[in-house]
mmCIF file of C-alpha atoms in Angstrom:
data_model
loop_
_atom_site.group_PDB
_atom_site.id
_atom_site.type_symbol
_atom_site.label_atom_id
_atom_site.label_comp_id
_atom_site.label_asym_id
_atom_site.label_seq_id
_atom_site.Cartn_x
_atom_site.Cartn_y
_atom_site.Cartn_z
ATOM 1 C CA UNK A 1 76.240 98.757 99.574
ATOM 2 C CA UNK A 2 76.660 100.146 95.663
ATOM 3 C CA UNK A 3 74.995 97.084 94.364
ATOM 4 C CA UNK A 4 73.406 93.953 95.996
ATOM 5 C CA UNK A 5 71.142 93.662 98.462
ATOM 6 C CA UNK A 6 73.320 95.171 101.434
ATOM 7 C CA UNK A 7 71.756 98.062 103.574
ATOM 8 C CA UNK A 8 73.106 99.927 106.816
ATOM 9 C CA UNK A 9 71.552 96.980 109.216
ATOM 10 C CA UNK A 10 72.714 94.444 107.021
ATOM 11 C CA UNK A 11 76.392 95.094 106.653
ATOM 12 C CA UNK A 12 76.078 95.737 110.493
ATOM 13 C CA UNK A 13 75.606 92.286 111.170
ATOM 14 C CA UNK A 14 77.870 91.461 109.181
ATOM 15 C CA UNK A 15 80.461 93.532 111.141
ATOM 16 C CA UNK A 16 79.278 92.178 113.861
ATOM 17 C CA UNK A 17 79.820 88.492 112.516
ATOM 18 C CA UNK A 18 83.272 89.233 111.440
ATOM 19 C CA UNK A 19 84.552 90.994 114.696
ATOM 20 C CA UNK A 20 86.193 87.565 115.756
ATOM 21 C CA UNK A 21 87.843 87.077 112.862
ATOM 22 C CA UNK A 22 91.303 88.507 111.587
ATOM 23 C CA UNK A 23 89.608 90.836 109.087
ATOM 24 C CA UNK A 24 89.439 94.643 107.935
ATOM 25 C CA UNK A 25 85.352 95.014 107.601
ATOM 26 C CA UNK A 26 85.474 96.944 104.178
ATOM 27 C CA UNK A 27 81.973 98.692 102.527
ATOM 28 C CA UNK A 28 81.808 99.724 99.058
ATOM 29 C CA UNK A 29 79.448 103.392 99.227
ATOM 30 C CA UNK A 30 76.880 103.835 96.940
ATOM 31 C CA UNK A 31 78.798 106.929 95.704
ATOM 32 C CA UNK A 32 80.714 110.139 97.581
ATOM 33 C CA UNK A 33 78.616 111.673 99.480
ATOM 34 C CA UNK A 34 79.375 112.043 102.910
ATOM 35 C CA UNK A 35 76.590 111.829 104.831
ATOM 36 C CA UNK A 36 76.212 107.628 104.173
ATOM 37 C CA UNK A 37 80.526 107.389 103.919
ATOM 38 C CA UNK A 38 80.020 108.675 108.205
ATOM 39 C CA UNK A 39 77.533 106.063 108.764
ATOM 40 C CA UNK A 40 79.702 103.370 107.141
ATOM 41 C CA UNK A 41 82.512 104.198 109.271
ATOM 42 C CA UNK A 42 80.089 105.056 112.019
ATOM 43 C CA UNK A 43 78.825 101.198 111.618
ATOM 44 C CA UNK A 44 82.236 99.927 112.062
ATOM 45 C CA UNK A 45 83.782 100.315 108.478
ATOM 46 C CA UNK A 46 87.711 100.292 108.758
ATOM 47 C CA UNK A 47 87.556 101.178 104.747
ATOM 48 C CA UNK A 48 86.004 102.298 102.623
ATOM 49 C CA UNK A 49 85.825 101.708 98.316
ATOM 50 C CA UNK A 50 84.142 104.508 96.738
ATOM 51 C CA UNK A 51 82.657 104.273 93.143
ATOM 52 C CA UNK A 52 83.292 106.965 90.446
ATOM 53 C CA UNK A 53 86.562 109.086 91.916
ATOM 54 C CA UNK A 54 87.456 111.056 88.634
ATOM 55 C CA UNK A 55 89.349 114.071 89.572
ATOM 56 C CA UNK A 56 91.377 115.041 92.519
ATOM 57 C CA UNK A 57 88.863 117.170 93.849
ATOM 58 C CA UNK A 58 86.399 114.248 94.127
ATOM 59 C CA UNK A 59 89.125 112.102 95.617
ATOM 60 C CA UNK A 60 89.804 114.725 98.191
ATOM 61 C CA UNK A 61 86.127 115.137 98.997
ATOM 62 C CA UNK A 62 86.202 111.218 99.533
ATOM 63 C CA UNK A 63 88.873 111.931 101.895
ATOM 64 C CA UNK A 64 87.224 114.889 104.049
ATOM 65 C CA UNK A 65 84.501 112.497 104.589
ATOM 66 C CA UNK A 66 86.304 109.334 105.912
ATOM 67 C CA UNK A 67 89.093 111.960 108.064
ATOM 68 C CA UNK A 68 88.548 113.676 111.207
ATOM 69 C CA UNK A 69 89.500 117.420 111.282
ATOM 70 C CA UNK A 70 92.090 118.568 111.007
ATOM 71 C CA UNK A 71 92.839 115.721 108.235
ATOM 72 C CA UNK A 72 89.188 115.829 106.910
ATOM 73 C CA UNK A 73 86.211 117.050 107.553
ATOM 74 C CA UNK A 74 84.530 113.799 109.084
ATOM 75 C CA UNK A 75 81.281 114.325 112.007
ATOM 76 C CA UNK A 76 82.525 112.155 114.940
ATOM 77 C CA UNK A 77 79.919 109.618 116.305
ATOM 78 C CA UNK A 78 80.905 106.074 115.805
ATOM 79 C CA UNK A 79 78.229 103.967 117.286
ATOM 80 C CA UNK A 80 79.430 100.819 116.498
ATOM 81 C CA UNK A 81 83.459 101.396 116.108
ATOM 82 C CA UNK A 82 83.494 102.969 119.516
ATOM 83 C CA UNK A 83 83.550 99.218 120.718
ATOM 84 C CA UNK A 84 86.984 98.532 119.092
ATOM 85 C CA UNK A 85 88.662 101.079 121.206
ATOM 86 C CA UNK A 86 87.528 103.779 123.691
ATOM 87 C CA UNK A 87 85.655 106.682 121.443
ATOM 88 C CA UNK A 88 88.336 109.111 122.371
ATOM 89 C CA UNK A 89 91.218 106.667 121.184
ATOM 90 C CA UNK A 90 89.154 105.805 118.144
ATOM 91 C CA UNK A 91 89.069 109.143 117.258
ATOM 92 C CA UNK A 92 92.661 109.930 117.672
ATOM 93 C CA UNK A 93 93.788 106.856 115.726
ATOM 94 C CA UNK A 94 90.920 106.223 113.460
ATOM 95 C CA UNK A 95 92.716 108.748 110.650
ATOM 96 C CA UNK A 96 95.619 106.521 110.543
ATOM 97 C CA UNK A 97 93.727 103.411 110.419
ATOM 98 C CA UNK A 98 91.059 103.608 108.033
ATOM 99 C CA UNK A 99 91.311 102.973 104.519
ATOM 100 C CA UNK A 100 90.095 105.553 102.311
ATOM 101 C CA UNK A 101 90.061 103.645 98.996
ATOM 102 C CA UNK A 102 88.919 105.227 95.579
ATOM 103 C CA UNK A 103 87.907 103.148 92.428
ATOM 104 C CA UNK A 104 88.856 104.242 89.313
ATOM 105 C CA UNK A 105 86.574 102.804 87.313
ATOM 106 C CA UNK A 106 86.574 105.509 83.662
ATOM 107 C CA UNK A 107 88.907 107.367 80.952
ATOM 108 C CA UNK A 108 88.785 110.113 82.812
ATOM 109 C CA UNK A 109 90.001 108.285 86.711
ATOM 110 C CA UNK A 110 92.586 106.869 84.819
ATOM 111 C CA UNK A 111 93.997 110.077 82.846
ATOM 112 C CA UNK A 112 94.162 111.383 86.343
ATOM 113 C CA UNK A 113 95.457 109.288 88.641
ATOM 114 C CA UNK A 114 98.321 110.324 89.503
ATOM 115 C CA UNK A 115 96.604 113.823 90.709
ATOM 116 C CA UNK A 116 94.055 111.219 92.647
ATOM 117 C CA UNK A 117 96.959 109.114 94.381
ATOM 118 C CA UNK A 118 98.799 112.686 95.542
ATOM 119 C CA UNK A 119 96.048 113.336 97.300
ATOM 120 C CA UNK A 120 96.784 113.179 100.895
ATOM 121 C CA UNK A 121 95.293 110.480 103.069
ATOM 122 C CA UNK A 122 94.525 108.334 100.063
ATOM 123 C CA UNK A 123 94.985 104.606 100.779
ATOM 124 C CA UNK A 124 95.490 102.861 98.130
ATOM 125 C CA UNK A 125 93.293 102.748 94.526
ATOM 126 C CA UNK A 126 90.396 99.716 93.626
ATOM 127 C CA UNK A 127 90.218 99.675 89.728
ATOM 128 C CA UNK A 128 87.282 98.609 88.329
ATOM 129 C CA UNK A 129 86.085 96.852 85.235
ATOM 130 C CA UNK A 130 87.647 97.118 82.083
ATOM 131 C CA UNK A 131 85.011 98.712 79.868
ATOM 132 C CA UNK A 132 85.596 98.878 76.199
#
């Protein structure tokens, strides 16, 4: 969804199209802000790659949007991951399920990453380009 031509109905189908298959349905954000991180998990995201984590705080933002309480901070209505389990169950596994992946993609990521990777509930990291 950061670049290309992908929009909320669009990466829905492709969900949809990949629900057969052996695969983790992944969405790169446009940035961290929680409102369109919810609707990506809400459409069936189980992960999500968010552009421009810099600083533990914005990592741990990232993570209060992709967690349920008491883990995060997370609205719970998933429309189209209800489907892969029973909405209850979803919502009591979904915060050890979902991959809540940062990209480190500038000076300033990288000078802090451990701080970014002690932040709890952080997956993994995505680094981006080299830049020069």
């Amino acid at each position: 969804m950061q670049h290309g031509v992908q929009d909320y109905l669009s990466f829905v189908h492709c969900f949809q199209a990949m629900q057969g298959h052996p695969v983790t349905p992944v969405v790169r954000v446009p940035w961290n802000e929680p409102g369109i991180i919810g609707k990506a998990l809400d459409g069936g995201a189980w992960g999500v790659i968010c552009p421009m984590i810099n600083t533990a705080g914005e990592a741990r933002a990232f993570v209060d949007a992709c967690l349920y309480p008491p883990a995060g901070k997370r609205s719970f209505g998933p429309v189209r991951a209800a489907p892969y389990g029973e909405a209850a169950a979803y919502q009591s596994s979904a915060n050890d399920e979902i991959l809540v992946i940062p990209m480190i993609e500038t000076r300033e990521a990288i000078d802090n990453i451990e701080a970014i990777l002690d932040v709890p509930g952080i997956s993994g990291i995505y680094v981006g380009p080299k830049r020069p």
